[in-house]
Tab-separated table of C-alpha atoms and ligand atoms in Angstrom:
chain	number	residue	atom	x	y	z
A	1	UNK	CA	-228.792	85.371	-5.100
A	2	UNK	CA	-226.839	82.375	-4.999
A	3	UNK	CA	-228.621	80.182	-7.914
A	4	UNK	CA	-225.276	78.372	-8.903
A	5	UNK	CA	-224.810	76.931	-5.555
A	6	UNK	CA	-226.192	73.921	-3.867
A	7	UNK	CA	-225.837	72.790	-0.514
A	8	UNK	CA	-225.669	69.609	0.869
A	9	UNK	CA	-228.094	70.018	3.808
A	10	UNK	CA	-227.639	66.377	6.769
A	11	UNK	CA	-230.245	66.967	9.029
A	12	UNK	CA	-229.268	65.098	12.363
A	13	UNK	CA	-231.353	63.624	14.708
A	14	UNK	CA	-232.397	66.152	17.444
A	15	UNK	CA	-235.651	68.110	18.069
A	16	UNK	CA	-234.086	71.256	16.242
A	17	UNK	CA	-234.527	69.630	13.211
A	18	UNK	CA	-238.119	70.877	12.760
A	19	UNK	CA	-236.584	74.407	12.191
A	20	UNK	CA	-234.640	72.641	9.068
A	21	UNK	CA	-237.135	72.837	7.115
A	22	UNK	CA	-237.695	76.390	7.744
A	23	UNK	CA	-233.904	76.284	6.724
A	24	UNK	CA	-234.811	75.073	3.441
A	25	UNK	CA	-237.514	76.839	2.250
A	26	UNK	CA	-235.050	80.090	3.257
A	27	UNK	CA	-232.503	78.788	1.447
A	28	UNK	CA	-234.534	78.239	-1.876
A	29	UNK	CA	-235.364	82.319	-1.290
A	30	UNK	CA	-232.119	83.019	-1.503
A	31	UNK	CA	-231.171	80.928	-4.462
A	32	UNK	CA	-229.964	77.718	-3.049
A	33	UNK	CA	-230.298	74.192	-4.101
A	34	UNK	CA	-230.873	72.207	-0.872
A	35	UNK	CA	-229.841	67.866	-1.196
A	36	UNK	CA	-231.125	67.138	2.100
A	37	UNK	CA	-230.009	64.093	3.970
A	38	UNK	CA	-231.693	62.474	6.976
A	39	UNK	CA	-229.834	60.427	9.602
A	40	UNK	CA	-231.983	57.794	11.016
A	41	UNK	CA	-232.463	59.733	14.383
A	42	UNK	CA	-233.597	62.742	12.222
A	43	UNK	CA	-236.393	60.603	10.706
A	44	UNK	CA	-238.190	60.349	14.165
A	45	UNK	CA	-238.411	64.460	14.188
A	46	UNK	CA	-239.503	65.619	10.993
A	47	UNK	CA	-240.644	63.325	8.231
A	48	UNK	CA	-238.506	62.658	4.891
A	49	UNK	CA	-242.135	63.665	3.280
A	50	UNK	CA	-242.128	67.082	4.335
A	51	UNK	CA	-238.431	67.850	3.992
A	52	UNK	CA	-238.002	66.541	0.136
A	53	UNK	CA	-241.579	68.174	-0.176
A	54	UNK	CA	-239.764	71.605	0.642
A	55	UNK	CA	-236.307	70.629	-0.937
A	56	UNK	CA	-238.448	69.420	-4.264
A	57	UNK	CA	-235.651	66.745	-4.966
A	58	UNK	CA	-235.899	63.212	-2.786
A	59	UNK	CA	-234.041	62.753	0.732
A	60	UNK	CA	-231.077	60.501	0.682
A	61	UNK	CA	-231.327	58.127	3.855
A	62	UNK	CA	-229.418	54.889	3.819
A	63	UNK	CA	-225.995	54.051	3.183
A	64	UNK	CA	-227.057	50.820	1.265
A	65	UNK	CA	-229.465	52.311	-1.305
A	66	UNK	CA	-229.059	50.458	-4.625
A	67	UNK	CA	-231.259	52.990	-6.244
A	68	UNK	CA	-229.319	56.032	-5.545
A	69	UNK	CA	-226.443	54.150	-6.027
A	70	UNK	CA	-226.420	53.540	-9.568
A	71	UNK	CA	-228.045	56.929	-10.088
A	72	UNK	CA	-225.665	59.096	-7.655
A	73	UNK	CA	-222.799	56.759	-5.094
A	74	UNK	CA	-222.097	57.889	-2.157
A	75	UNK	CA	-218.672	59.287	-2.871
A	76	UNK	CA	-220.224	61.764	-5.688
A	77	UNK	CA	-223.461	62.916	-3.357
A	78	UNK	CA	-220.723	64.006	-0.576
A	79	UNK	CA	-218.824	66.011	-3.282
A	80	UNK	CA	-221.707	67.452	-5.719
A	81	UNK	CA	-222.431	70.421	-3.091
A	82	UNK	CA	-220.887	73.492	-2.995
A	83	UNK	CA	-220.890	73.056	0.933
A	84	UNK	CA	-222.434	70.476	3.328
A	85	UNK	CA	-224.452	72.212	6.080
A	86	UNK	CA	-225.119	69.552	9.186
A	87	UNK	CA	-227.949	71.169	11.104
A	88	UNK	CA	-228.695	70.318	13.572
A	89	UNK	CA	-225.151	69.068	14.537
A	90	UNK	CA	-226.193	66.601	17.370
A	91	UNK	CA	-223.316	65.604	19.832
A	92	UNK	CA	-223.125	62.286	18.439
A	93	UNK	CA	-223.054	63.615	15.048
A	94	UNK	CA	-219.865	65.726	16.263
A	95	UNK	CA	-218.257	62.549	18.102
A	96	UNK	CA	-218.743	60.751	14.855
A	97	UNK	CA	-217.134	63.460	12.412
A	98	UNK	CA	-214.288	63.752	14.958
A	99	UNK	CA	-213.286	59.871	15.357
A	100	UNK	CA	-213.819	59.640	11.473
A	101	UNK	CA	-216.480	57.329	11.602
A	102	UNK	CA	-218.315	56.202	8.944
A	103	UNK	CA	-221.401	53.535	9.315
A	104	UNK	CA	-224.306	55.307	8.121
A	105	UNK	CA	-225.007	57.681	4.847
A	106	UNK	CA	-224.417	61.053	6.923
A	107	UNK	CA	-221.135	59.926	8.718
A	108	UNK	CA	-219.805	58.825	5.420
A	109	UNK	CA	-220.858	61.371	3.639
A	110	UNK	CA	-218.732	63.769	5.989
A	111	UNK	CA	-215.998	61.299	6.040
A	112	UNK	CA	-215.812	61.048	2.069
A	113	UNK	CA	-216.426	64.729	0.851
A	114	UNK	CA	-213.642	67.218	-0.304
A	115	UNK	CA	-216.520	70.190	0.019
A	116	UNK	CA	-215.978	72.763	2.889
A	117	UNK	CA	-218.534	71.716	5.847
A	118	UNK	CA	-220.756	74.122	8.586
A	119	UNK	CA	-222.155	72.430	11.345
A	120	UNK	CA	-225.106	74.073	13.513
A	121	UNK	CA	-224.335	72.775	16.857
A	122	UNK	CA	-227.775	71.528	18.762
A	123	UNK	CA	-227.907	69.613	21.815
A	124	UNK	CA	-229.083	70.062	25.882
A	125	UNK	CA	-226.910	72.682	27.566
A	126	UNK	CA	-225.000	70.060	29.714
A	127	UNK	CA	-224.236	67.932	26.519
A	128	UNK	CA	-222.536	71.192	24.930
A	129	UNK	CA	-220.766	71.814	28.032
A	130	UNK	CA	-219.699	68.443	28.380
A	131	UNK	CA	-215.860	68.190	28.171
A	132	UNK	CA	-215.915	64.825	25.487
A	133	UNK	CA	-218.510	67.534	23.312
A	134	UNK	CA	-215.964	70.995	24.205
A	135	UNK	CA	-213.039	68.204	22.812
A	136	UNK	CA	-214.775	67.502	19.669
A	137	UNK	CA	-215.893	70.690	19.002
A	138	UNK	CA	-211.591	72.478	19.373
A	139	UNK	CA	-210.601	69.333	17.114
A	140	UNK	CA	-213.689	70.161	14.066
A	141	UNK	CA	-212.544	73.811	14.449
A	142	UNK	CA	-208.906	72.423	14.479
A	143	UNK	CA	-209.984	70.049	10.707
A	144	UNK	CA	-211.024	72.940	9.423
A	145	UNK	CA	-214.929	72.937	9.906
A	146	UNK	CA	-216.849	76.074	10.163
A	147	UNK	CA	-219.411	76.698	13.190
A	148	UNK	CA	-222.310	78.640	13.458
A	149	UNK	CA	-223.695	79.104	16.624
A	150	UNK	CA	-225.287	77.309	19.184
A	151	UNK	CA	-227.231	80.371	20.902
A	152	UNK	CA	-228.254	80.486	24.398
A	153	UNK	CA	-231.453	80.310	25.495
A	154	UNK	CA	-234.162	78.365	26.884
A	155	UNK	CA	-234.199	75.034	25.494
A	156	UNK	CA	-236.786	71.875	24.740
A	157	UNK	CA	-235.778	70.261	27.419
A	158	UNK	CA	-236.905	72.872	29.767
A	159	UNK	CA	-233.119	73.834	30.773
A	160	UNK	CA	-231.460	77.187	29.691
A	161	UNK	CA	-228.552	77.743	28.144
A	162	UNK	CA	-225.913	77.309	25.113
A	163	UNK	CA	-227.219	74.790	23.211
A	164	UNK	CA	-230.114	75.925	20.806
A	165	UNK	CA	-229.448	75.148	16.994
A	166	UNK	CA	-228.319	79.150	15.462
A	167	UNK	CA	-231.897	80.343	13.448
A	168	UNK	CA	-232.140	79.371	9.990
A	169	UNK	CA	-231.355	83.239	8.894
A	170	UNK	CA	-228.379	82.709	10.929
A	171	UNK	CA	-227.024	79.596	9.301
A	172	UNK	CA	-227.779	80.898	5.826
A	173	UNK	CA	-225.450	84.110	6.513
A	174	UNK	CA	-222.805	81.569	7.723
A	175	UNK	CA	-223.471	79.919	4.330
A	176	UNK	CA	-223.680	82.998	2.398
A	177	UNK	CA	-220.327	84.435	4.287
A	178	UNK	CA	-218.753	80.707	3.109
A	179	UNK	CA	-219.596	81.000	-0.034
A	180	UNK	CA	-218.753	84.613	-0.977
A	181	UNK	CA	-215.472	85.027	-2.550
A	182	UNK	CA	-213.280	87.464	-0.735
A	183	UNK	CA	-209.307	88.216	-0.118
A	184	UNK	CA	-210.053	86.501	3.266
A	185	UNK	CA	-211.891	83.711	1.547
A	186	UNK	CA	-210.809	80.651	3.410
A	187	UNK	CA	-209.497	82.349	6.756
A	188	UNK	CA	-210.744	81.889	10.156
A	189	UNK	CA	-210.337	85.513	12.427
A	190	UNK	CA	-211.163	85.906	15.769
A	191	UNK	CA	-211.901	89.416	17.062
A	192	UNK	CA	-213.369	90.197	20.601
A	193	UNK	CA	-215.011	93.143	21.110
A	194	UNK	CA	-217.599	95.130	23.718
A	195	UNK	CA	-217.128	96.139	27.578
A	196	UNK	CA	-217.064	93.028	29.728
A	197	UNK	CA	-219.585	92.624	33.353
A	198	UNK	CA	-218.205	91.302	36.266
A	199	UNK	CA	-220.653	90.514	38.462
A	200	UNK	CA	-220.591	92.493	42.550
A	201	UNK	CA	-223.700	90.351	43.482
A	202	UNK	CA	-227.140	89.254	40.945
A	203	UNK	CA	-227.883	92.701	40.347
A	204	UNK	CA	-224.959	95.168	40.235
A	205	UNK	CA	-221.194	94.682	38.163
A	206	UNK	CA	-218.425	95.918	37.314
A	207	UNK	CA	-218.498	98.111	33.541
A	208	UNK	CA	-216.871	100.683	31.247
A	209	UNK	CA	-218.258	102.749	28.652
A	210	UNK	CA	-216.994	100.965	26.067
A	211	UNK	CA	-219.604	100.628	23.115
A	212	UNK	CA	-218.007	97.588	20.951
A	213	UNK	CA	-218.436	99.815	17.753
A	214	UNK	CA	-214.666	99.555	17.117
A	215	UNK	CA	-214.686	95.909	17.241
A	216	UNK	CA	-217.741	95.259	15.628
A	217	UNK	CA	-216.417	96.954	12.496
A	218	UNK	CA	-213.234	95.377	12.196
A	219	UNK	CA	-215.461	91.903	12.692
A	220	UNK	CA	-218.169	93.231	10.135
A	221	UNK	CA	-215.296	94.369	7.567
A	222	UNK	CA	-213.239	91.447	7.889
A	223	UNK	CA	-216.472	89.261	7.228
A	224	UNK	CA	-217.110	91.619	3.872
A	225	UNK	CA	-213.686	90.073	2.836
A	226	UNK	CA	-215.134	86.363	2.992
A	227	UNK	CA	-213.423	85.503	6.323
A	228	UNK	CA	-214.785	83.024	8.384
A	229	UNK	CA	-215.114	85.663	11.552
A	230	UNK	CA	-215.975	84.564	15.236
A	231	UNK	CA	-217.311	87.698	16.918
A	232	UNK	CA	-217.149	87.238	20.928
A	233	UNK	CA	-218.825	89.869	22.506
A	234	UNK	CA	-219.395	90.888	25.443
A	235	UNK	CA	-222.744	92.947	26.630
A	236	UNK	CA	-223.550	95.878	24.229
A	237	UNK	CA	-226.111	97.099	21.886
A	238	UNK	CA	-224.315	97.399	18.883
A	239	UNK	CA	-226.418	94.866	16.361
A	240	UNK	CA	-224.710	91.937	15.016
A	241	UNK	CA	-222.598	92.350	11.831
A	242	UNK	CA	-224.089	90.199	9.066
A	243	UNK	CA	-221.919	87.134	8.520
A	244	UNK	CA	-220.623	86.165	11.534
A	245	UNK	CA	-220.902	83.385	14.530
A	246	UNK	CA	-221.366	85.426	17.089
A	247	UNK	CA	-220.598	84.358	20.414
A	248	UNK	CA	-221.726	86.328	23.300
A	249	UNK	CA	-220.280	86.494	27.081
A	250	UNK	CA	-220.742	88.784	30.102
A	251	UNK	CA	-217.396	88.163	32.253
A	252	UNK	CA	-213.481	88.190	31.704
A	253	UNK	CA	-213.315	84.785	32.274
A	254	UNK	CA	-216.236	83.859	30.028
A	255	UNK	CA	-214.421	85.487	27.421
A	256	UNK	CA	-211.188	83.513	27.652
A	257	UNK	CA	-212.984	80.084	28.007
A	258	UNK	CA	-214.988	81.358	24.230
A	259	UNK	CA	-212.183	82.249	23.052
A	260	UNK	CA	-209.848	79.619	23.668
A	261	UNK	CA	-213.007	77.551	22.256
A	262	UNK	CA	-213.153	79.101	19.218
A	263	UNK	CA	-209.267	78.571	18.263
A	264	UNK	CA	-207.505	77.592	16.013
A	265	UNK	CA	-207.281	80.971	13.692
A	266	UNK	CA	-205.225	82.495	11.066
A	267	UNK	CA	-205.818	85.989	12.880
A	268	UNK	CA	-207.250	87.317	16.085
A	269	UNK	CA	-207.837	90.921	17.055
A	270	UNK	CA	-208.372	91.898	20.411
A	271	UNK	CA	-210.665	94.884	20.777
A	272	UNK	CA	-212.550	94.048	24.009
A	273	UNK	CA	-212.128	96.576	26.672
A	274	UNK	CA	-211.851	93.457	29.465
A	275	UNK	CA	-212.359	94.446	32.616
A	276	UNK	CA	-208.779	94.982	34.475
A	277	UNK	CA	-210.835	93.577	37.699
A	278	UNK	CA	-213.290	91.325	39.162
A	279	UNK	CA	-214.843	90.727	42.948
A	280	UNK	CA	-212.699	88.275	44.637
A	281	UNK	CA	-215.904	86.825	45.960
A	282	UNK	CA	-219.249	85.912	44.460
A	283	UNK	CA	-221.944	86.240	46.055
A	284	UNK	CA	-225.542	84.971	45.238
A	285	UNK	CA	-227.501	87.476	47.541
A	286	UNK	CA	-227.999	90.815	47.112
A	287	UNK	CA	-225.907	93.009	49.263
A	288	UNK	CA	-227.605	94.723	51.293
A	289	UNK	CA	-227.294	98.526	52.367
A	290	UNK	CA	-228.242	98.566	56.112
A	291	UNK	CA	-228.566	102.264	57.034
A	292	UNK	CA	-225.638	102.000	59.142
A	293	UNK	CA	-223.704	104.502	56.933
A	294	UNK	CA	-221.363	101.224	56.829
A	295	UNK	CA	-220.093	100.356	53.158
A	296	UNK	CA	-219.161	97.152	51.774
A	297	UNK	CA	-215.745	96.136	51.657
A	298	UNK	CA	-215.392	95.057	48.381
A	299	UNK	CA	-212.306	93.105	47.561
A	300	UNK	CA	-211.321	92.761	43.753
A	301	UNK	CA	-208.975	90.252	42.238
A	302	UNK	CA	-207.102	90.766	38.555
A	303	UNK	CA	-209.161	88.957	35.897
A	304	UNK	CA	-206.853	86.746	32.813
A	305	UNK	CA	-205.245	89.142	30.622
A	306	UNK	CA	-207.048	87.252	27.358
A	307	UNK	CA	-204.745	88.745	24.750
A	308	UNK	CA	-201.490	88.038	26.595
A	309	UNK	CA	-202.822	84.725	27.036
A	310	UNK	CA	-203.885	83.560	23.432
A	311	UNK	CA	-200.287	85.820	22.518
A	312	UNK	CA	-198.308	83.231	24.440
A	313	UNK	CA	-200.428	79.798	23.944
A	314	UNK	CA	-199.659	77.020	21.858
A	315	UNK	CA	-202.355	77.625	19.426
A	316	UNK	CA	-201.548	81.117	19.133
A	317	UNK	CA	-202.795	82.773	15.389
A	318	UNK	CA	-200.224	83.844	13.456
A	319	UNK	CA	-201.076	87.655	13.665
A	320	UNK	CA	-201.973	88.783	17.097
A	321	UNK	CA	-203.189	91.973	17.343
A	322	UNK	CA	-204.101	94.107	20.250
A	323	UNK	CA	-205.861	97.501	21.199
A	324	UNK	CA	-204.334	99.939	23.939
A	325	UNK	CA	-206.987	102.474	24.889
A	326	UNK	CA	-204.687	105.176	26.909
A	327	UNK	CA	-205.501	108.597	28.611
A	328	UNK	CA	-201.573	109.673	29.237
A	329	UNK	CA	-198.295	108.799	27.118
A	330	UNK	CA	-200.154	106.621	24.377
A	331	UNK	CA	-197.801	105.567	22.118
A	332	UNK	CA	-194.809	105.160	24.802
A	333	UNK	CA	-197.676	103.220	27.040
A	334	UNK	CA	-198.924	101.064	23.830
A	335	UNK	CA	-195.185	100.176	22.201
A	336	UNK	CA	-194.420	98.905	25.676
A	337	UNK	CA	-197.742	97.095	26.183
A	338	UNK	CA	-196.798	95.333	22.278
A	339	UNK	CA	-193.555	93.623	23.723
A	340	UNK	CA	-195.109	93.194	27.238
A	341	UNK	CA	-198.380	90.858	25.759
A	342	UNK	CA	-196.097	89.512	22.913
A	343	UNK	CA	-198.667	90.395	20.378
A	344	UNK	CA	-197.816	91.464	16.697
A	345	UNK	CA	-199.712	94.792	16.557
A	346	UNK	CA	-200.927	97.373	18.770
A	347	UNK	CA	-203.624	100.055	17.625
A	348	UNK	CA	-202.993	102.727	19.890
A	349	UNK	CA	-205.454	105.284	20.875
A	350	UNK	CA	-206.301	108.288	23.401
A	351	UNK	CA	-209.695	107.528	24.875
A	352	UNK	CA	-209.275	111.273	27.523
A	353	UNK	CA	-212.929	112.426	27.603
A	354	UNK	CA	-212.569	115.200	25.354
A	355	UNK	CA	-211.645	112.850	22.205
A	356	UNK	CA	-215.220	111.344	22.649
A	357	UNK	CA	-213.684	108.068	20.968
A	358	UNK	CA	-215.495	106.078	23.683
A	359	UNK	CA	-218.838	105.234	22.542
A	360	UNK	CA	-218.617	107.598	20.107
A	361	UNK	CA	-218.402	106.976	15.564
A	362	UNK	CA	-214.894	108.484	15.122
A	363	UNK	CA	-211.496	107.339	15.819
A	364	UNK	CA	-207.691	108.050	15.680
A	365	UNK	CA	-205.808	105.680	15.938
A	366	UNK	CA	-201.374	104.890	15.930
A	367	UNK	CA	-200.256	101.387	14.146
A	368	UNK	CA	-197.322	99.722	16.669
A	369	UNK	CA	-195.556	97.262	14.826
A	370	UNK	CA	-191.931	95.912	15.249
A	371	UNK	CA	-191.208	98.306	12.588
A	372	UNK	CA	-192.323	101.335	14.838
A	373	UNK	CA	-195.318	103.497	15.610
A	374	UNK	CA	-197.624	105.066	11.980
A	375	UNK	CA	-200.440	107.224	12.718
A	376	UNK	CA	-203.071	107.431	11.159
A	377	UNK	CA	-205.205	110.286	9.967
A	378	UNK	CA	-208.831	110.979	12.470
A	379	UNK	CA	-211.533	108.397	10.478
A	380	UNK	CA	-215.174	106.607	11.291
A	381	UNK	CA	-214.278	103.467	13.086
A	382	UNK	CA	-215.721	102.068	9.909
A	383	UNK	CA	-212.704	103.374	7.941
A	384	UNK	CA	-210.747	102.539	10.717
A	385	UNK	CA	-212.002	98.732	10.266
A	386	UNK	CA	-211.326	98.712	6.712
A	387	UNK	CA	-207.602	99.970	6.633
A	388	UNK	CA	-206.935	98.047	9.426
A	389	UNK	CA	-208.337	94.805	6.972
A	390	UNK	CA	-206.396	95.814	4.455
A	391	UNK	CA	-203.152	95.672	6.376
A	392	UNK	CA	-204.374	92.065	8.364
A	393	UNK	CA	-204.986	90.819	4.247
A	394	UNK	CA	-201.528	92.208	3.326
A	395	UNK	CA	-199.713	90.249	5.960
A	396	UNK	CA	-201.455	86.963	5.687
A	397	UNK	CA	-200.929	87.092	2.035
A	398	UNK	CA	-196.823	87.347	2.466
A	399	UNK	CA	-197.054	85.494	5.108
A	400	UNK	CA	-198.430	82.434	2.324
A	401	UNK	CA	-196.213	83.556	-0.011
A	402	UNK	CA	-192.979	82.780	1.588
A	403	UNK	CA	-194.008	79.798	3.391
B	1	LIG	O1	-203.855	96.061	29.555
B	1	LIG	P1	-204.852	96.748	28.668
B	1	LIG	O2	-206.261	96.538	29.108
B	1	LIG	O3	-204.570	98.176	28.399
B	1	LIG	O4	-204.657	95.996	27.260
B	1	LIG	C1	-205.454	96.262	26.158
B	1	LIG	C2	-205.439	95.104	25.203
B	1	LIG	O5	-205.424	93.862	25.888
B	1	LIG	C3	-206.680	95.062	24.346
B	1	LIG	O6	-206.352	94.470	23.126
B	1	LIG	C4	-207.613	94.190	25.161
B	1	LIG	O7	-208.616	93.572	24.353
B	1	LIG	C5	-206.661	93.174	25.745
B	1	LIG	N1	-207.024	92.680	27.068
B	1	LIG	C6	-207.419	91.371	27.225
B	1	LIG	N2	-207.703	90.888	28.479
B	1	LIG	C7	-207.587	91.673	29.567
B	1	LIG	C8	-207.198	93.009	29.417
B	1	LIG	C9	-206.936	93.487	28.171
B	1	LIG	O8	-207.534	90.662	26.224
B	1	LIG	N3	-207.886	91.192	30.741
């Protein structure tokens, strides 16, 4: 239970903000105090009735209230929370915190407070893709605000897509992963984890057996330490670690672009077994087999090496660490794959059938560092996670020290 904490709850102004006050009433299970305050915009979705009905305390609304004034300014609403939740986060809303504006109570508010902030991105699917929103949304991450979804799916406006506000339960274990006080308390980590799809035509791709398990306990271990973790996934059927945004892809490239996105971090680790290869062409027909005994002539082109990428960016995270799944000469293979993607850290391991490490619990993996190659004993990829968490918390922690 959190029954020391309140949150500043802004609603903003988009049709997802009926499912705030679902929010609320799930935050008041879980022991939160909810302030909620409505934007204009978010007035002509739900009504200030029903939301300070649920929050039992009144909705602050305009900038220019004399009343709250002299009971609670501005300045002292925008810092009385432990964190300000905006949900939904509407694209203006994001233009607005990005520029700095402030001419209404919920700009302001963001504009004045010293109190960690989560937005719950909401809007159509072309105004999240839109480049101006994409902009915003690398500069908030780049201030230091936390995200929490959107999901995709289909929306209000009858489109489908990313773009639907995360579910309340969702944007309370954001909150709840915010507010917990761990040794990562504070730091943003990227991990990516799963097989990736490339698409052959609408119905067949491109695989590997990998299950994500690895990745999804390094994301669900680092989350257990308070980090702020951004989980992109591709297709598997692992369930989602408690705690963190998830952000879910099917190709290579779709990985890169969400993980670029999702920059800047302290830490990334790279766990994803990306598909070496992609079709050359797409094709939006089903290839057909013709009974001539005559197969298709599939040409395949090298998909982005993500790691090496993010390794040798600009906004590269201080600790970069990779994963080398190898079959033959694994720690030869995975020191020179360390220098050859630049990254900090290889874990090293020997995925040959008979080690059953792919898609299987257990693990044993080899730590490649500048410093040389440390093996480690045979573990669940659980224990794997947690060592593994323990070393990532080490370094950042010396790394603060002697800046
Ligand atoms: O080259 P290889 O696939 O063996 O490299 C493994 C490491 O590189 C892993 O950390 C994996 O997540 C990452 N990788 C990547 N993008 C690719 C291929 C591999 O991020 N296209």
């Amino acid at each position: 239970m959190a029954a020391d904490k309140t949150l500043l709850l802004i609603i903003g102004g988009g049709i997802a903000a009926y499912k705030c006050l679902d929010l609320i009433r799930r935050a008041a299970e879980r022991g939160y105090r909810v302030t909620p305050v409505m934007t204009k915009a978010a007035a002509e979705f739900v009504t200030p009735l029903s939301v300070s009905a649920l929050a039992g305390t009144e909705v602050h609304q305009d900038l220019f209230d004399l009343t709250s004034e002299t009971e609670m300014g501005h300045i002292q609403l925008s810092r009385s929370a432990d964190l300000i939740v905006v949900a939904p986060a509407t694209a203006d809303l994001m233009a607005k915190m990005t520029g700095g504006h402030a001419n209404d109570l919920a700009s302001t508010l963001l504009v004045a407070t010293d109190t960690p902030v989560l937005i719950a991105p909401a809007m159509n699917v072309r105004m999240w893709k839109h480049v101006a929103t994409q902009r915003n949304l690398k500069q908030l991450r780049g201030d230091g605000v936390h995200v929490v979804g959107p999901n995709e799916g289909d929306m209000a406006c009858g489109e489908f897509g990313p773009g639907r506000m995360a579910e309340p339960l969702e944007i309370l274990d954001a909150v709840d992963g915010l507010l917990r006080k761990g040794r990562l308390s504070g730091r943003h980590i990227l991990v990516t984890a799963g097989p990736t799809h490339e698409p052959i035509d609408p119905v067949r791709y491109i695989a590997n057996r990998s299950s994500g398990k690895q990745g999804y306990a390094i994301a669900a271990a680092l989350a257990a330490e308070g980090a702020q973790v951004s989980l992109i996934s591709g297709p598997v059927t692992e369930p989602a670690p408690h705690c963190v945004d998830m952000i879910r892809v099917e190709s290579a490239r779709e990985m890169l672009t969400a993980t670029e996105a999702a920059l800047p971090a302290d830490a990334a680790v790279f766990a994803a077994a990306v598909a070496d290869w992609r079709t050359a062409t797409e094709t939006d027909s089903k290839i057909k087999k013709d009974g001539s005994g005559v197969i298709p002539d599939l040409k395949l082109t090298e998909n982005p090496d993500i790691l090496a990428t993010i390794s040798k960016g600009e906004s590269r995270p201080s600790l970069v660490v990779g994963f080398a799944a190898e079959t033959d000469d694994v720690i030869a293979n995975a020191t020179a794959k360390r220098q050859r993607k630049t990254c900090d850290w290889i874990i090293a391991n020997d995925v040959s059938p008979e080690t059953g490490v792919m898609g299987g619990d257990r693990n044993t993996v080899t730590l490649i560092t500048a410093d040389g190659a440390e093996a480690w004993d045979e573990a669940d990829k659980t224990e794997v996670a947690s060592r593994l968490v323990n070393r990532i918390i080490d370094h950042l922690d010396r790394e603060t020290v002697s800046c």
